[in-house]
mmCIF file of C-alpha atoms in Angstrom:
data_model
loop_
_atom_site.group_PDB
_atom_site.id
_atom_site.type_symbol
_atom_site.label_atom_id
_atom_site.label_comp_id
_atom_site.label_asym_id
_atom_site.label_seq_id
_atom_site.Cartn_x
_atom_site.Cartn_y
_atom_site.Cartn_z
ATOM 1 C CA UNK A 6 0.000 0.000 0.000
ATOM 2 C CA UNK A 7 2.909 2.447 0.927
ATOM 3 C CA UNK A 8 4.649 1.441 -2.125
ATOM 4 C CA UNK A 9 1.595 2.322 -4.138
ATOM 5 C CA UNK A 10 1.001 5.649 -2.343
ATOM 6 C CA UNK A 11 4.804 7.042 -2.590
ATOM 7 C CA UNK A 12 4.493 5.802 -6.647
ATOM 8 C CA UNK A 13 1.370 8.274 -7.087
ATOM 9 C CA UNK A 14 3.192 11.216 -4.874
ATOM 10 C CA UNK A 15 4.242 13.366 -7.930
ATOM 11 C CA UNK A 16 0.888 12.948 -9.423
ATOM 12 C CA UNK A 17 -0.797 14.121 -6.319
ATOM 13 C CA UNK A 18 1.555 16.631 -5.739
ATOM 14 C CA UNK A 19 0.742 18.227 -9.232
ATOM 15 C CA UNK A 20 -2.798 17.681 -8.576
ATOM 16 C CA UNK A 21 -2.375 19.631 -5.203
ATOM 17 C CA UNK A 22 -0.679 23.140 -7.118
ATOM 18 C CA UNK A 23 -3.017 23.245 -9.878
ATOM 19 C CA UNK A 24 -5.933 23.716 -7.336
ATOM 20 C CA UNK A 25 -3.997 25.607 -5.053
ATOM 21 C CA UNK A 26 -2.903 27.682 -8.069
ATOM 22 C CA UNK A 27 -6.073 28.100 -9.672
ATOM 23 C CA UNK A 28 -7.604 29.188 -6.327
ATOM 24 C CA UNK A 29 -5.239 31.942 -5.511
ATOM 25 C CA UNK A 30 -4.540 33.106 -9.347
ATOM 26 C CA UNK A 31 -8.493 33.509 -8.913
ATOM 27 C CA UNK A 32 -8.599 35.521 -5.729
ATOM 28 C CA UNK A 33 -6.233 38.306 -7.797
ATOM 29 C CA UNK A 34 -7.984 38.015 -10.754
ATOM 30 C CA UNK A 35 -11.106 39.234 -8.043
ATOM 31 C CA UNK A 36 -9.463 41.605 -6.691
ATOM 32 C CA UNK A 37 -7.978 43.373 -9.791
ATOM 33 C CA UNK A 38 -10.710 42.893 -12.147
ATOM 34 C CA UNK A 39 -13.916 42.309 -10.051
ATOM 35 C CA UNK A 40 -14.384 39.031 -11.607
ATOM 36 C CA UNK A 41 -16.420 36.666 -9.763
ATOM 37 C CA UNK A 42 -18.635 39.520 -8.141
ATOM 38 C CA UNK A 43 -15.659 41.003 -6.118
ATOM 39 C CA UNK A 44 -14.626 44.993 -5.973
ATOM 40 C CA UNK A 45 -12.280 46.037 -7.823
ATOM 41 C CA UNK A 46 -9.457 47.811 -5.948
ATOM 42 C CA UNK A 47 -8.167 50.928 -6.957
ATOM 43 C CA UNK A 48 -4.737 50.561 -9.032
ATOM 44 C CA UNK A 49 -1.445 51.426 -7.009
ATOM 45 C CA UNK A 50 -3.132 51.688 -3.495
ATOM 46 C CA UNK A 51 -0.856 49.715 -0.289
ATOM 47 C CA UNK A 52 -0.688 46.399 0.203
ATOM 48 C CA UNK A 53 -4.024 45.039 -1.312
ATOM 49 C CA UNK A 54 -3.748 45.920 -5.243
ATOM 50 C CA UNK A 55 0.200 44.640 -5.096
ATOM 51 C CA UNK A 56 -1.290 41.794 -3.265
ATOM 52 C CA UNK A 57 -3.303 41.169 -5.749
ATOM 53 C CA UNK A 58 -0.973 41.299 -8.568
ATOM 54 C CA UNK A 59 1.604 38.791 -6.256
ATOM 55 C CA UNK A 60 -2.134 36.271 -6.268
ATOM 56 C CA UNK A 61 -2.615 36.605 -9.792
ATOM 57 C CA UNK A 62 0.929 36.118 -11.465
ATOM 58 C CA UNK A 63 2.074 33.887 -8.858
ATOM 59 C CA UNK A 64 -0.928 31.649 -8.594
ATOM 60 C CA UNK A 65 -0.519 31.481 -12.845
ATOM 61 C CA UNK A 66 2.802 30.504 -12.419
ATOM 62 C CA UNK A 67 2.120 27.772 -9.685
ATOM 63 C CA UNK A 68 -0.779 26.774 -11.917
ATOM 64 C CA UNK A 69 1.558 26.096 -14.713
ATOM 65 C CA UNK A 70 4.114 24.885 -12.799
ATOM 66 C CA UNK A 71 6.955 27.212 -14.224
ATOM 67 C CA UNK A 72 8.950 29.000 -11.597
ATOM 68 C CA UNK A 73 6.894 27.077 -8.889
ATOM 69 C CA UNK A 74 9.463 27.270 -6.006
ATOM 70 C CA UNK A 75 10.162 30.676 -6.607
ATOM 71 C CA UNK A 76 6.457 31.662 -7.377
ATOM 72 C CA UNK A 77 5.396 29.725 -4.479
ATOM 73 C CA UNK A 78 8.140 31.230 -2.163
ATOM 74 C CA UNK A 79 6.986 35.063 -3.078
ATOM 75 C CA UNK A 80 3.171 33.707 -3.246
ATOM 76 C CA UNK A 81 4.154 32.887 0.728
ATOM 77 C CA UNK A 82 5.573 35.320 1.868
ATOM 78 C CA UNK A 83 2.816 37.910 0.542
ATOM 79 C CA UNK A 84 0.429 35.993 2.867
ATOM 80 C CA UNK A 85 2.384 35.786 5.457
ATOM 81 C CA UNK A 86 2.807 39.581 5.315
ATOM 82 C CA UNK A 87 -1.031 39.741 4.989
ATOM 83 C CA UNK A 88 -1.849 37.227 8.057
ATOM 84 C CA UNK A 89 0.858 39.419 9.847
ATOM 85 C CA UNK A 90 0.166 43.010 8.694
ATOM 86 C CA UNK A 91 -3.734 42.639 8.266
ATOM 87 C CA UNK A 92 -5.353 40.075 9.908
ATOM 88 C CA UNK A 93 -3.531 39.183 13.435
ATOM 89 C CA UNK A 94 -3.677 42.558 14.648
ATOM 90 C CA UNK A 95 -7.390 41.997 14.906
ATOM 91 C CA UNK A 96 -7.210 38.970 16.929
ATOM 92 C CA UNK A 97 -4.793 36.148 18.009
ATOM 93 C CA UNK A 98 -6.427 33.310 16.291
ATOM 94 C CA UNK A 99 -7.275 32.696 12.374
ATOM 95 C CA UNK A 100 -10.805 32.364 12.994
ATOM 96 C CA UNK A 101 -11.487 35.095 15.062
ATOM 97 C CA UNK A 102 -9.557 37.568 13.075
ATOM 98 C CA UNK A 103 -10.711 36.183 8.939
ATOM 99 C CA UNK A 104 -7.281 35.138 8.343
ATOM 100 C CA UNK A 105 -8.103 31.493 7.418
ATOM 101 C CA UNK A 106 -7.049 31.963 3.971
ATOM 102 C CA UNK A 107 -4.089 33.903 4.537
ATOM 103 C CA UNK A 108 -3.060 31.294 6.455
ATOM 104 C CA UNK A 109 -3.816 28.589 4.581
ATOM 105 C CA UNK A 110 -2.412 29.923 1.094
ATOM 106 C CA UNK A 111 0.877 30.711 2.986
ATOM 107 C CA UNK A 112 1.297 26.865 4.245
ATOM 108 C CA UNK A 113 -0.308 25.773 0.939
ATOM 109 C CA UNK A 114 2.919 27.960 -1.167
ATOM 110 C CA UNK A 115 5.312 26.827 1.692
ATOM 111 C CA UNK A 116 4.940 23.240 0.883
ATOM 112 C CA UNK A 117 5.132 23.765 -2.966
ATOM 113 C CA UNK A 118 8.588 25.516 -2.324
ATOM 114 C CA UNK A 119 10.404 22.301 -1.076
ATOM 115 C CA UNK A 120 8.193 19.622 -2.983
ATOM 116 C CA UNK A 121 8.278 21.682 -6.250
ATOM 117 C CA UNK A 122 5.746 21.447 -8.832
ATOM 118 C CA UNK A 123 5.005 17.641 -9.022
ATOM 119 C CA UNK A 124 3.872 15.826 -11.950
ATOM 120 C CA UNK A 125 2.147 17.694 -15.049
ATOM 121 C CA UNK A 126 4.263 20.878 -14.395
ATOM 122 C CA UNK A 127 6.105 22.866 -17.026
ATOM 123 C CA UNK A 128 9.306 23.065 -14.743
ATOM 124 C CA UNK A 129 9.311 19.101 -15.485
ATOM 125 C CA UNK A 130 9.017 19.562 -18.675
ATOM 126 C CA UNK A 131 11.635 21.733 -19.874
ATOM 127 C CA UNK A 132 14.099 20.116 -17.097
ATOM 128 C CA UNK A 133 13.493 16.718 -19.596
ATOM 129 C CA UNK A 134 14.206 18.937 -22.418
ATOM 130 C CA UNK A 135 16.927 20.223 -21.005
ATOM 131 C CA UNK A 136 18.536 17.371 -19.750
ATOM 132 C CA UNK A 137 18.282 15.414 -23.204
ATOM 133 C CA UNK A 138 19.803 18.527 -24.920
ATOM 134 C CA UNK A 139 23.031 18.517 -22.717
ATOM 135 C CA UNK A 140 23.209 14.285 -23.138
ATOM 136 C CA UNK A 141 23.167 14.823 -26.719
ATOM 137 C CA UNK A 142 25.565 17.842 -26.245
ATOM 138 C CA UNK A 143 28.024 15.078 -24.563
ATOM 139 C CA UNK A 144 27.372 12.600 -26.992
ATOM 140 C CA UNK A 145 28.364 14.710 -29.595
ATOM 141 C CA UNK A 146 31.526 16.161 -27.744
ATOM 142 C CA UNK A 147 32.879 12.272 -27.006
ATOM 143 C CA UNK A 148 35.535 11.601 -28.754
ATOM 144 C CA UNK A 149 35.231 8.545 -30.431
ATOM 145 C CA UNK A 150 37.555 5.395 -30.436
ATOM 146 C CA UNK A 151 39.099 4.195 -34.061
#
């Protein structure tokens, strides 16, 4: 059973960032352009419209899967600073103060930035590409014995 668990991990994994991805690409895209019945904030104002911006690129990227550590590890810390900044000054504990997803989305990115983006990611894509480019580079380079 273990054996057949650890074999799906990457798939699960992958599974895990696109709805983690979608979810928070989707909170910016609500915040910037009032899509799914949200307000839109004003452009340029301190923290929430940069916020926003952080939540839409960086939940794209982890949706993709390209630049997901370093996506992820921005996409954190912006939540953090919102738990931190916003949310805790209201009251010590996540439910009390409306900081559930701030919260959440901040573990959620913090795990992506040491599992990486999993199975069906671009990252694992162009690392395949990559790495058969440089074996064929070596091939090539080998000298060859007469």
């Amino acid at each position: 059973m273990t054996g057949r668990l650890n074999s799906a991990q990457p798939y699960a994994i992958g599974l895990f960032r696109i709805v983690v991805g979608l979810l928070f690409a989707c909170h910016g895209a609500n915040s910037l352009f009032g899509t799914f019945g949200g307000e839109t904030l004003p452009s340029g104002t301190w923290p929430g419209w940069y916020a926003a911006v952080i939540e839409l690129v960086g939940g794209s990227l982890v949706l993709l899967g390209l630049g997901t550590r370093a996506a992820a590890f921005i996409a954190s810390g912006a939540m953090a600073y919102a738990y931190f900044k916003v949310h805790q000054p209201q009251a010590l504990w996540p439910i009390e103060n409306q900081g559930e997803g701030a919260a959440m989305y901040c573990w959620a990115m913090f795990l992506l930035i040491f599992t990486g983006s999993g199975a069906f990611g671009l990252d694992r894509l162009f690392a395949k590409r990559s790495g058969a480019q440089s074996r064929t580079a070596a091939e090539q380079t080998t000298p060859v014995a007469a």
